[in-house]
Amino acid sequence: DICLDYVLNTLLPSAASEQLPITSIPIAHLFAAHVYGFRGELDKALEHLNAGLQHTATCIELINWKARFLAKFGRIKEATTNSCLLATSDPNDRNANLIYVKHLFLNGQRKEAEKQATIFSGEENGKSLVYETQFNSYYLQSGYSALRANDFEFANKMYNGILKHFEEYRKNEF
């Protein structure tokens, strides 16, 4: 609370008088958003994230945390929109792409998620290598997305894919 009070009542008000370096303003808002977000106060967290983005619209960390907090509080559609902005802000950033893919899966957009994930996993003979080259989390996320859409056959395929992967791994170990 002392740190939050200092940021809100000392640092941010000094920004207008140019005593606070311009690059510190979005980070001060990010700090306040973290405190509020982890306290469960989404509206106050979003207020600071939006204020930081209004100041510096290209601050990747603000966009990233806005998407994460929205997802954490169940606002998946909005999280997907923000994580799309994050992923397109730097198309070469694998981590931003992973966040976007995760939110697409959560939003029930399995095909779009697989297509987006293919950017970093590649294709072979027109077939995506997502499930061969990426983490098992893709199997889990895709399976969970399929369950939410009542596609039990595909979900079962994804969960069995994880088991198969580890069975093959164990066989190759010995």
Tab-separated table of N, CA and C in Angstrom:
chain	number	residue	atom	x	y	z
A	1	ASP	N	0.816	-1.194	0.000
A	1	ASP	CA	0.000	0.000	0.000
A	1	ASP	C	0.863	1.263	0.000
A	2	ILE	N	1.992	1.204	0.672
A	2	ILE	CA	2.881	2.368	0.707
A	2	ILE	C	3.417	2.657	-0.692
A	3	CYS	N	3.836	1.608	-1.400
A	3	CYS	CA	4.363	1.780	-2.758
A	3	CYS	C	3.277	2.285	-3.702
A	4	LEU	N	2.086	1.708	-3.596
A	4	LEU	CA	0.982	2.144	-4.447
A	4	LEU	C	0.649	3.610	-4.166
A	5	ASP	N	0.614	3.976	-2.897
A	5	ASP	CA	0.348	5.361	-2.518
A	5	ASP	C	1.401	6.295	-3.119
A	6	TYR	N	2.659	5.886	-3.064
A	6	TYR	CA	3.745	6.704	-3.627
A	6	TYR	C	3.569	6.886	-5.139
A	7	VAL	N	3.239	5.792	-5.838
A	7	VAL	CA	3.052	5.873	-7.290
A	7	VAL	C	1.867	6.773	-7.631
A	8	LEU	N	0.748	6.576	-6.937
A	8	LEU	CA	-0.469	7.319	-7.265
A	8	LEU	C	-0.427	8.779	-6.835
A	9	ASN	N	0.191	9.053	-5.704
A	9	ASN	CA	0.132	10.399	-5.143
A	9	ASN	C	1.409	11.220	-5.295
A	10	THR	N	2.505	10.583	-5.709
A	10	THR	CA	3.748	11.321	-5.870
A	10	THR	C	4.276	11.229	-7.300
A	11	LEU	N	4.480	10.007	-7.786
A	11	LEU	CA	5.067	9.852	-9.118
A	11	LEU	C	4.164	10.352	-10.238
A	12	LEU	N	2.962	9.796	-10.319
A	12	LEU	CA	2.090	10.162	-11.438
A	12	LEU	C	1.713	11.652	-11.445
A	13	PRO	N	1.422	12.262	-10.294
A	13	PRO	CA	1.146	13.707	-10.336
A	13	PRO	C	2.362	14.539	-10.774
A	14	SER	N	3.571	14.035	-10.531
A	14	SER	CA	4.766	14.793	-10.935
A	14	SER	C	5.036	14.681	-12.432
A	15	ALA	N	4.324	13.786	-13.119
A	15	ALA	CA	4.523	13.617	-14.564
A	15	ALA	C	4.169	14.896	-15.322
A	16	ALA	N	3.131	15.603	-14.852
A	16	ALA	CA	2.717	16.836	-15.526
A	16	ALA	C	3.787	17.920	-15.443
A	17	SER	N	4.548	17.917	-14.368
A	17	SER	CA	5.591	18.943	-14.212
A	17	SER	C	6.928	18.507	-14.795
A	18	GLU	N	6.923	17.382	-15.496
A	18	GLU	CA	8.106	16.844	-16.172
A	18	GLU	C	9.222	16.425	-15.212
A	19	GLN	N	8.875	16.167	-13.952
A	19	GLN	CA	9.861	15.648	-13.011
A	19	GLN	C	10.026	14.136	-13.154
A	20	LEU	N	9.042	13.494	-13.715
A	20	LEU	CA	9.078	12.052	-13.930
A	20	LEU	C	9.449	11.804	-15.385
A	21	PRO	N	10.480	11.005	-15.635
A	21	PRO	CA	10.839	10.729	-17.035
A	21	PRO	C	9.641	10.163	-17.800
A	22	ILE	N	9.491	10.609	-19.023
A	22	ILE	CA	8.325	10.237	-19.836
A	22	ILE	C	8.192	8.723	-20.005
A	23	THR	N	9.314	8.020	-20.017
A	23	THR	CA	9.275	6.565	-20.186
A	23	THR	C	8.814	5.848	-18.918
A	24	SER	N	8.791	6.547	-17.799
A	24	SER	CA	8.374	5.931	-16.534
A	24	SER	C	6.867	5.958	-16.331
A	25	ILE	N	6.185	6.806	-17.067
A	25	ILE	CA	4.737	6.957	-16.858
A	25	ILE	C	3.981	5.650	-17.132
A	26	PRO	N	4.204	4.984	-18.285
A	26	PRO	CA	3.463	3.730	-18.503
A	26	PRO	C	3.810	2.658	-17.468
A	27	ILE	N	5.054	2.647	-17.018
A	27	ILE	CA	5.474	1.640	-16.038
A	27	ILE	C	4.847	1.919	-14.672
A	28	ALA	N	4.690	3.185	-14.327
A	28	ALA	CA	4.016	3.527	-13.071
A	28	ALA	C	2.558	3.068	-13.126
A	29	HIS	N	1.913	3.261	-14.271
A	29	HIS	CA	0.538	2.779	-14.425
A	29	HIS	C	0.495	1.249	-14.396
A	30	LEU	N	1.495	0.610	-14.978
A	30	LEU	CA	1.550	-0.855	-14.960
A	30	LEU	C	1.679	-1.370	-13.531
A	31	PHE	N	2.509	-0.710	-12.726
A	31	PHE	CA	2.657	-1.110	-11.325
A	31	PHE	C	1.309	-1.015	-10.600
A	32	ALA	N	0.632	0.119	-10.767
A	32	ALA	CA	-0.669	0.294	-10.110
A	32	ALA	C	-1.662	-0.764	-10.598
A	33	ALA	N	-1.643	-1.052	-11.894
A	33	ALA	CA	-2.538	-2.072	-12.448
A	33	ALA	C	-2.250	-3.440	-11.841
A	34	HIS	N	-0.975	-3.759	-11.652
A	34	HIS	CA	-0.624	-5.041	-11.026
A	34	HIS	C	-1.191	-5.134	-9.618
A	35	VAL	N	-1.007	-4.086	-8.841
A	35	VAL	CA	-1.510	-4.107	-7.463
A	35	VAL	C	-3.017	-4.329	-7.471
A	36	TYR	N	-3.723	-3.548	-8.267
A	36	TYR	CA	-5.183	-3.685	-8.303
A	36	TYR	C	-5.607	-5.021	-8.907
A	37	GLY	N	-4.954	-5.440	-9.964
A	37	GLY	CA	-5.312	-6.695	-10.617
A	37	GLY	C	-5.150	-7.893	-9.708
A	38	PHE	N	-4.059	-7.928	-8.974
A	38	PHE	CA	-3.829	-9.067	-8.085
A	38	PHE	C	-4.654	-8.984	-6.804
A	39	ARG	N	-5.214	-7.823	-6.531
A	39	ARG	CA	-6.173	-7.687	-5.431
A	39	ARG	C	-7.573	-8.108	-5.874
A	40	GLY	N	-7.750	-8.291	-7.176
A	40	GLY	CA	-9.060	-8.665	-7.695
A	40	GLY	C	-9.901	-7.481	-8.129
A	41	GLU	N	-9.304	-6.312	-8.218
A	41	GLU	CA	-10.029	-5.098	-8.597
A	41	GLU	C	-9.765	-4.798	-10.078
A	42	LEU	N	-10.450	-5.547	-10.950
A	42	LEU	CA	-10.205	-5.444	-12.387
A	42	LEU	C	-10.469	-4.044	-12.929
A	43	ASP	N	-11.560	-3.414	-12.517
A	43	ASP	CA	-11.895	-2.096	-13.071
A	43	ASP	C	-10.786	-1.074	-12.814
A	44	LYS	N	-10.234	-1.074	-11.606
A	44	LYS	CA	-9.145	-0.139	-11.297
A	44	LYS	C	-7.878	-0.514	-12.066
A	45	ALA	N	-7.633	-1.808	-12.220
A	45	ALA	CA	-6.462	-2.253	-12.991
A	45	ALA	C	-6.593	-1.798	-14.443
A	46	LEU	N	-7.774	-1.989	-15.026
A	46	LEU	CA	-8.001	-1.573	-16.409
A	46	LEU	C	-7.900	-0.059	-16.562
A	47	GLU	N	-8.344	0.660	-15.550
A	47	GLU	CA	-8.242	2.127	-15.579
A	47	GLU	C	-6.781	2.556	-15.743
A	48	HIS	N	-5.894	1.918	-14.995
A	48	HIS	CA	-4.468	2.272	-15.084
A	48	HIS	C	-3.830	1.742	-16.364
A	49	LEU	N	-4.212	0.573	-16.786
A	49	LEU	CA	-3.684	0.054	-18.047
A	49	LEU	C	-4.098	0.960	-19.205
A	50	ASN	N	-5.351	1.360	-19.211
A	50	ASN	CA	-5.836	2.236	-20.280
A	50	ASN	C	-5.177	3.612	-20.224
A	51	ALA	N	-4.954	4.124	-19.011
A	51	ALA	CA	-4.269	5.417	-18.884
A	51	ALA	C	-2.840	5.312	-19.410
A	52	GLY	N	-2.178	4.213	-19.109
A	52	GLY	CA	-0.820	4.000	-19.618
A	52	GLY	C	-0.813	3.865	-21.136
A	53	LEU	N	-1.805	3.161	-21.680
A	53	LEU	CA	-1.894	3.002	-23.136
A	53	LEU	C	-2.280	4.305	-23.825
A	54	GLN	N	-3.049	5.131	-23.132
A	54	GLN	CA	-3.386	6.436	-23.695
A	54	GLN	C	-2.121	7.287	-23.815
A	55	HIS	N	-1.224	7.124	-22.860
A	55	HIS	CA	0.044	7.864	-22.889
A	55	HIS	C	0.998	7.297	-23.926
A	56	THR	N	1.150	5.967	-23.930
A	56	THR	CA	2.067	5.281	-24.840
A	56	THR	C	1.347	4.063	-25.412
A	57	ALA	N	0.713	4.257	-26.546
A	57	ALA	CA	-0.145	3.215	-27.132
A	57	ALA	C	0.612	1.968	-27.561
A	58	THR	N	1.919	2.062	-27.705
A	58	THR	CA	2.713	0.922	-28.177
A	58	THR	C	3.452	0.199	-27.059
A	59	CYS	N	3.114	0.487	-25.809
A	59	CYS	CA	3.796	-0.175	-24.686
A	59	CYS	C	3.308	-1.626	-24.602
A	60	ILE	N	4.154	-2.529	-25.077
A	60	ILE	CA	3.810	-3.954	-25.175
A	60	ILE	C	3.421	-4.544	-23.823
A	61	GLU	N	4.115	-4.163	-22.775
A	61	GLU	CA	3.810	-4.724	-21.451
A	61	GLU	C	2.397	-4.382	-21.003
A	62	LEU	N	1.946	-3.172	-21.301
A	62	LEU	CA	0.583	-2.785	-20.929
A	62	LEU	C	-0.446	-3.610	-21.702
A	63	ILE	N	-0.212	-3.792	-22.995
A	63	ILE	CA	-1.131	-4.585	-23.823
A	63	ILE	C	-1.159	-6.031	-23.325
A	64	ASN	N	0.022	-6.568	-23.029
A	64	ASN	CA	0.161	-7.941	-22.543
A	64	ASN	C	-0.631	-8.138	-21.249
A	65	TRP	N	-0.415	-7.268	-20.278
A	65	TRP	CA	-1.080	-7.443	-18.993
A	65	TRP	C	-2.567	-7.151	-19.070
A	66	LYS	N	-2.967	-6.275	-19.959
A	66	LYS	CA	-4.404	-6.044	-20.129
A	66	LYS	C	-5.071	-7.331	-20.619
A	67	ALA	N	-4.469	-7.982	-21.591
A	67	ALA	CA	-5.010	-9.251	-22.092
A	67	ALA	C	-5.021	-10.315	-20.997
A	68	ARG	N	-3.940	-10.384	-20.240
A	68	ARG	CA	-3.864	-11.403	-19.173
A	68	ARG	C	-4.898	-11.184	-18.082
A	69	PHE	N	-5.050	-9.922	-17.644
A	69	PHE	CA	-6.035	-9.648	-16.599
A	69	PHE	C	-7.458	-9.900	-17.105
A	70	LEU	N	-7.741	-9.494	-18.332
A	70	LEU	CA	-9.074	-9.748	-18.878
A	70	LEU	C	-9.374	-11.249	-18.913
A	71	ALA	N	-8.401	-12.043	-19.331
A	71	ALA	CA	-8.594	-13.504	-19.361
A	71	ALA	C	-8.771	-14.059	-17.956
A	72	LYS	N	-7.953	-13.576	-17.034
A	72	LYS	CA	-8.020	-14.056	-15.647
A	72	LYS	C	-9.402	-13.824	-15.043
A	73	PHE	N	-10.035	-12.711	-15.422
A	73	PHE	CA	-11.347	-12.379	-14.880
A	73	PHE	C	-12.494	-12.849	-15.773
A	74	GLY	N	-12.172	-13.734	-16.747
A	74	GLY	CA	-13.208	-14.380	-17.543
A	74	GLY	C	-13.724	-13.590	-18.726
A	75	ARG	N	-13.087	-12.497	-19.044
A	75	ARG	CA	-13.513	-11.688	-20.186
A	75	ARG	C	-12.671	-12.089	-21.406
A	76	ILE	N	-12.928	-13.320	-21.857
A	76	ILE	CA	-12.089	-13.978	-22.864
A	76	ILE	C	-12.139	-13.273	-24.214
A	77	LYS	N	-13.315	-12.857	-24.634
A	77	LYS	CA	-13.427	-12.205	-25.940
A	77	LYS	C	-12.571	-10.936	-25.986
A	78	GLU	N	-12.638	-10.131	-24.938
A	78	GLU	CA	-11.822	-8.917	-24.867
A	78	GLU	C	-10.336	-9.259	-24.761
A	79	ALA	N	-10.029	-10.312	-24.022
A	79	ALA	CA	-8.635	-10.749	-23.894
A	79	ALA	C	-8.085	-11.158	-25.252
A	80	THR	N	-8.915	-11.835	-26.037
A	80	THR	CA	-8.493	-12.276	-27.371
A	80	THR	C	-8.216	-11.072	-28.267
A	81	THR	N	-9.057	-10.072	-28.198
A	81	THR	CA	-8.842	-8.853	-28.985
A	81	THR	C	-7.530	-8.181	-28.603
A	82	ASN	N	-7.261	-8.086	-27.305
A	82	ASN	CA	-6.021	-7.450	-26.847
A	82	ASN	C	-4.794	-8.287	-27.162
A	83	SER	N	-4.915	-9.593	-27.033
A	83	SER	CA	-3.752	-10.431	-27.341
A	83	SER	C	-3.482	-10.470	-28.847
A	84	CYS	N	-4.518	-10.261	-29.653
A	84	CYS	CA	-4.326	-10.133	-31.108
A	84	CYS	C	-3.514	-8.877	-31.399
A	85	LEU	N	-3.865	-7.787	-30.727
A	85	LEU	CA	-3.103	-6.541	-30.867
A	85	LEU	C	-1.652	-6.763	-30.439
A	86	LEU	N	-1.469	-7.495	-29.365
A	86	LEU	CA	-0.119	-7.806	-28.878
A	86	LEU	C	0.664	-8.603	-29.916
A	87	ALA	N	0.052	-9.639	-30.454
A	87	ALA	CA	0.740	-10.504	-31.421
A	87	ALA	C	1.039	-9.774	-32.723
A	88	THR	N	0.156	-8.903	-33.152
A	88	THR	CA	0.388	-8.184	-34.408
A	88	THR	C	1.318	-6.990	-34.220
A	89	SER	N	1.489	-6.538	-32.985
A	89	SER	CA	2.425	-5.436	-32.729
A	89	SER	C	3.853	-5.859	-33.024
A	90	ASP	N	4.154	-7.115	-32.744
A	90	ASP	CA	5.483	-7.659	-33.058
A	90	ASP	C	5.296	-9.093	-33.546
A	91	PRO	N	5.114	-9.261	-34.860
A	91	PRO	CA	4.829	-10.599	-35.404
A	91	PRO	C	5.944	-11.624	-35.174
A	92	ASN	N	7.131	-11.169	-34.821
A	92	ASN	CA	8.248	-12.090	-34.583
A	92	ASN	C	8.384	-12.495	-33.122
A	93	ASP	N	7.493	-12.026	-32.283
A	93	ASP	CA	7.554	-12.329	-30.852
A	93	ASP	C	6.770	-13.604	-30.565
A	94	ARG	N	7.497	-14.678	-30.337
A	94	ARG	CA	6.875	-15.983	-30.102
A	94	ARG	C	5.997	-15.977	-28.850
A	95	ASN	N	6.443	-15.298	-27.792
A	95	ASN	CA	5.671	-15.277	-26.547
A	95	ASN	C	4.342	-14.552	-26.720
A	96	ALA	N	4.342	-13.444	-27.458
A	96	ALA	CA	3.092	-12.732	-27.725
A	96	ALA	C	2.156	-13.625	-28.528
A	97	ASN	N	2.713	-14.357	-29.468
A	97	ASN	CA	1.908	-15.269	-30.279
A	97	ASN	C	1.315	-16.386	-29.412
A	98	LEU	N	2.086	-16.899	-28.471
A	98	LEU	CA	1.588	-17.956	-27.582
A	98	LEU	C	0.407	-17.477	-26.739
A	99	ILE	N	0.483	-16.234	-26.267
A	99	ILE	CA	-0.621	-15.676	-25.481
A	99	ILE	C	-1.870	-15.559	-26.351
A	100	TYR	N	-1.678	-15.073	-27.580
A	100	TYR	CA	-2.805	-14.944	-28.507
A	100	TYR	C	-3.419	-16.318	-28.805
A	101	VAL	N	-2.584	-17.302	-29.056
A	101	VAL	CA	-3.072	-18.660	-29.341
A	101	VAL	C	-3.858	-19.205	-28.146
A	102	LYS	N	-3.333	-19.000	-26.952
A	102	LYS	CA	-4.022	-19.472	-25.751
A	102	LYS	C	-5.407	-18.840	-25.642
A	103	HIS	N	-5.489	-17.545	-25.897
A	103	HIS	CA	-6.780	-16.863	-25.794
A	103	HIS	C	-7.738	-17.286	-26.914
A	104	LEU	N	-7.196	-17.549	-28.097
A	104	LEU	CA	-8.051	-18.076	-29.170
A	104	LEU	C	-8.645	-19.419	-28.762
A	105	PHE	N	-7.811	-20.294	-28.186
A	105	PHE	CA	-8.325	-21.584	-27.709
A	105	PHE	C	-9.415	-21.370	-26.659
A	106	LEU	N	-9.157	-20.491	-25.690
A	106	LEU	CA	-10.136	-20.238	-24.636
A	106	LEU	C	-11.437	-19.665	-25.194
A	107	ASN	N	-11.323	-18.910	-26.273
A	107	ASN	CA	-12.494	-18.299	-26.887
A	107	ASN	C	-13.224	-19.260	-27.827
A	108	GLY	N	-12.746	-20.499	-27.897
A	108	GLY	CA	-13.400	-21.503	-28.730
A	108	GLY	C	-13.036	-21.411	-30.204
A	109	GLN	N	-11.984	-20.715	-30.529
A	109	GLN	CA	-11.567	-20.540	-31.912
A	109	GLN	C	-10.383	-21.465	-32.210
A	110	ARG	N	-10.650	-22.761	-32.147
A	110	ARG	CA	-9.598	-23.767	-32.266
A	110	ARG	C	-8.874	-23.706	-33.615
A	111	LYS	N	-9.622	-23.600	-34.696
A	111	LYS	CA	-8.999	-23.575	-36.030
A	111	LYS	C	-8.099	-22.352	-36.192
A	112	GLU	N	-8.579	-21.191	-35.733
A	112	GLU	CA	-7.776	-19.974	-35.812
A	112	GLU	C	-6.524	-20.090	-34.945
A	113	ALA	N	-6.675	-20.715	-33.772
A	113	ALA	CA	-5.538	-20.902	-32.869
A	113	ALA	C	-4.479	-21.788	-33.524
A	114	GLU	N	-4.914	-22.876	-34.143
A	114	GLU	CA	-3.968	-23.769	-34.809
A	114	GLU	C	-3.257	-23.061	-35.961
A	115	LYS	N	-4.020	-22.266	-36.707
A	115	LYS	CA	-3.427	-21.513	-37.820
A	115	LYS	C	-2.393	-20.506	-37.300
A	116	GLN	N	-2.737	-19.799	-36.232
A	116	GLN	CA	-1.819	-18.811	-35.656
A	116	GLN	C	-0.580	-19.491	-35.070
A	117	ALA	N	-0.771	-20.647	-34.448
A	117	ALA	CA	0.362	-21.373	-33.857
A	117	ALA	C	1.304	-21.902	-34.922
A	118	THR	N	0.788	-22.160	-36.107
A	118	THR	CA	1.598	-22.693	-37.204
A	118	THR	C	2.689	-21.717	-37.631
A	119	ILE	N	2.481	-20.438	-37.365
A	119	ILE	CA	3.486	-19.423	-37.723
A	119	ILE	C	4.859	-19.791	-37.152
A	120	PHE	N	4.874	-20.308	-35.931
A	120	PHE	CA	6.145	-20.630	-35.288
A	120	PHE	C	6.476	-22.119	-35.294
A	121	SER	N	5.550	-22.952	-35.788
A	121	SER	CA	5.841	-24.392	-35.806
A	121	SER	C	6.094	-24.916	-37.208
A	122	GLY	N	5.602	-24.205	-38.207
A	122	GLY	CA	5.840	-24.589	-39.588
A	122	GLY	C	4.815	-25.569	-40.134
A	123	GLU	N	5.008	-25.879	-41.419
A	123	GLU	CA	4.136	-26.815	-42.114
A	123	GLU	C	5.003	-27.799	-42.899
A	124	GLU	N	4.445	-28.952	-43.157
A	124	GLU	CA	5.115	-29.947	-43.983
A	124	GLU	C	4.057	-30.567	-44.883
A	125	ASN	N	4.254	-30.455	-46.180
A	125	ASN	CA	3.288	-30.960	-47.163
A	125	ASN	C	1.882	-30.408	-46.915
A	126	GLY	N	1.801	-29.116	-46.543
A	126	GLY	CA	0.515	-28.475	-46.304
A	126	GLY	C	-0.133	-28.819	-44.986
A	127	LYS	N	0.549	-29.611	-44.141
A	127	LYS	CA	-0.008	-30.015	-42.847
A	127	LYS	C	0.743	-29.276	-41.742
A	128	SER	N	0.001	-28.687	-40.837
A	128	SER	CA	0.594	-27.972	-39.708
A	128	SER	C	1.367	-28.932	-38.814
A	129	LEU	N	2.510	-28.474	-38.338
A	129	LEU	CA	3.329	-29.279	-37.431
A	129	LEU	C	3.144	-28.857	-35.969
A	130	VAL	N	2.051	-28.155	-35.697
A	130	VAL	CA	1.813	-27.636	-34.345
A	130	VAL	C	1.935	-28.725	-33.291
A	131	TYR	N	1.285	-29.852	-33.505
A	131	TYR	CA	1.243	-30.881	-32.466
A	131	TYR	C	2.509	-31.730	-32.440
A	132	GLU	N	3.329	-31.640	-33.474
A	132	GLU	CA	4.582	-32.390	-33.484
A	132	GLU	C	5.746	-31.580	-32.910
A	133	THR	N	5.664	-30.255	-33.018
A	133	THR	CA	6.825	-29.443	-32.649
A	133	THR	C	6.619	-28.556	-31.434
A	134	GLN	N	5.402	-28.399	-30.983
A	134	GLN	CA	5.137	-27.469	-29.887
A	134	GLN	C	4.957	-28.222	-28.574
A	135	PHE	N	4.776	-27.437	-27.535
A	135	PHE	CA	4.589	-27.998	-26.205
A	135	PHE	C	3.302	-28.811	-26.132
A	136	ASN	N	3.228	-29.702	-25.166
A	136	ASN	CA	1.998	-30.466	-24.960
A	136	ASN	C	0.839	-29.569	-24.533
A	137	SER	N	1.157	-28.330	-24.158
A	137	SER	CA	0.077	-27.420	-23.777
A	137	SER	C	-0.873	-27.193	-24.942
A	138	TYR	N	-0.376	-27.310	-26.190
A	138	TYR	CA	-1.278	-27.172	-27.332
A	138	TYR	C	-2.303	-28.293	-27.344
A	139	TYR	N	-1.869	-29.497	-27.020
A	139	TYR	CA	-2.811	-30.611	-26.929
A	139	TYR	C	-3.868	-30.306	-25.859
A	140	LEU	N	-3.404	-29.851	-24.700
A	140	LEU	CA	-4.323	-29.558	-23.604
A	140	LEU	C	-5.282	-28.432	-23.962
A	141	GLN	N	-4.736	-27.338	-24.494
A	141	GLN	CA	-5.579	-26.198	-24.826
A	141	GLN	C	-6.571	-26.540	-25.934
A	142	SER	N	-6.115	-27.277	-26.921
A	142	SER	CA	-7.000	-27.670	-28.012
A	142	SER	C	-8.076	-28.631	-27.516
A	143	GLY	N	-7.689	-29.568	-26.668
A	143	GLY	CA	-8.650	-30.500	-26.096
A	143	GLY	C	-9.691	-29.788	-25.238
A	144	TYR	N	-9.226	-28.837	-24.434
A	144	TYR	CA	-10.139	-28.069	-23.586
A	144	TYR	C	-11.087	-27.240	-24.444
A	145	SER	N	-10.559	-26.637	-25.507
A	145	SER	CA	-11.385	-25.860	-26.421
A	145	SER	C	-12.445	-26.744	-27.072
A	146	ALA	N	-12.047	-27.944	-27.455
A	146	ALA	CA	-12.992	-28.883	-28.070
A	146	ALA	C	-14.060	-29.309	-27.055
A	147	LEU	N	-13.669	-29.526	-25.801
A	147	LEU	CA	-14.653	-29.879	-24.775
A	147	LEU	C	-15.688	-28.772	-24.601
A	148	ARG	N	-15.221	-27.532	-24.594
A	148	ARG	CA	-16.136	-26.393	-24.431
A	148	ARG	C	-17.116	-26.306	-25.600
A	149	ALA	N	-16.686	-26.793	-26.777
A	149	ALA	CA	-17.545	-26.777	-27.962
A	149	ALA	C	-18.317	-28.092	-28.123
A	150	ASN	N	-18.234	-28.974	-27.122
A	150	ASN	CA	-18.901	-30.288	-27.138
A	150	ASN	C	-18.407	-31.193	-28.264
A	151	ASP	N	-17.168	-30.997	-28.682
A	151	ASP	CA	-16.561	-31.882	-29.683
A	151	ASP	C	-15.726	-32.915	-28.931
A	152	PHE	N	-16.426	-33.902	-28.375
A	152	PHE	CA	-15.786	-34.874	-27.491
A	152	PHE	C	-14.803	-35.778	-28.224
A	153	GLU	N	-15.089	-36.077	-29.470
A	153	GLU	CA	-14.201	-36.934	-30.256
A	153	GLU	C	-12.831	-36.274	-30.444
A	154	PHE	N	-12.841	-35.000	-30.814
A	154	PHE	CA	-11.572	-34.297	-31.015
A	154	PHE	C	-10.845	-34.116	-29.685
A	155	ALA	N	-11.582	-33.797	-28.620
A	155	ALA	CA	-10.964	-33.633	-27.299
A	155	ALA	C	-10.273	-34.924	-26.877
A	156	ASN	N	-10.946	-36.048	-27.077
A	156	ASN	CA	-10.364	-37.347	-26.743
A	156	ASN	C	-9.091	-37.596	-27.548
A	157	LYS	N	-9.121	-37.214	-28.827
A	157	LYS	CA	-7.938	-37.359	-29.684
A	157	LYS	C	-6.761	-36.554	-29.120
A	158	MET	N	-7.035	-35.345	-28.650
A	158	MET	CA	-5.966	-34.491	-28.109
A	158	MET	C	-5.399	-35.081	-26.820
A	159	TYR	N	-6.261	-35.523	-25.929
A	159	TYR	CA	-5.792	-36.081	-24.657
A	159	TYR	C	-5.038	-37.389	-24.880
A	160	ASN	N	-5.494	-38.198	-25.815
A	160	ASN	CA	-4.768	-39.428	-26.145
A	160	ASN	C	-3.436	-39.119	-26.811
A	161	GLY	N	-3.357	-37.992	-27.525
A	161	GLY	CA	-2.097	-37.574	-28.135
A	161	GLY	C	-1.022	-37.302	-27.092
A	162	ILE	N	-1.422	-36.739	-25.965
A	162	ILE	CA	-0.464	-36.484	-24.876
A	162	ILE	C	0.029	-37.809	-24.316
A	163	LEU	N	-0.893	-38.727	-24.057
A	163	LEU	CA	-0.501	-40.037	-23.528
A	163	LEU	C	0.426	-40.771	-24.493
A	164	LYS	N	0.110	-40.715	-25.776
A	164	LYS	CA	0.935	-41.362	-26.793
A	164	LYS	C	2.342	-40.767	-26.816
A	165	HIS	N	2.406	-39.454	-26.724
A	165	HIS	CA	3.704	-38.775	-26.720
A	165	HIS	C	4.596	-39.285	-25.581
A	166	PHE	N	4.031	-39.366	-24.385
A	166	PHE	CA	4.830	-39.802	-23.246
A	166	PHE	C	5.131	-41.301	-23.292
A	167	GLU	N	4.236	-42.100	-23.850
A	167	GLU	CA	4.525	-43.527	-24.014
A	167	GLU	C	5.700	-43.722	-24.965
A	168	GLU	N	5.701	-42.982	-26.074
A	168	GLU	CA	6.812	-43.066	-27.029
A	168	GLU	C	8.106	-42.558	-26.410
A	169	TYR	N	8.005	-41.514	-25.634
A	169	TYR	CA	9.185	-40.969	-24.957
A	169	TYR	C	9.781	-42.005	-24.005
A	170	ARG	N	8.913	-42.659	-23.220
A	170	ARG	CA	9.388	-43.674	-22.272
A	170	ARG	C	10.018	-44.844	-23.008
A	171	LYS	N	9.417	-45.281	-24.106
A	171	LYS	CA	9.982	-46.399	-24.886
A	171	LYS	C	11.359	-46.083	-25.417
A	172	ASN	N	11.543	-44.852	-25.846
A	172	ASN	CA	12.834	-44.434	-26.405
A	172	ASN	C	13.890	-44.193	-25.333
A	173	GLU	N	13.467	-44.079	-24.087
A	173	GLU	CA	14.414	-43.873	-22.989
A	173	GLU	C	15.184	-45.140	-22.646
A	174	PHE	N	14.542	-46.275	-22.816
A	174	PHE	CA	15.156	-47.520	-22.331
A	174	PHE	C	15.511	-48.436	-23.472
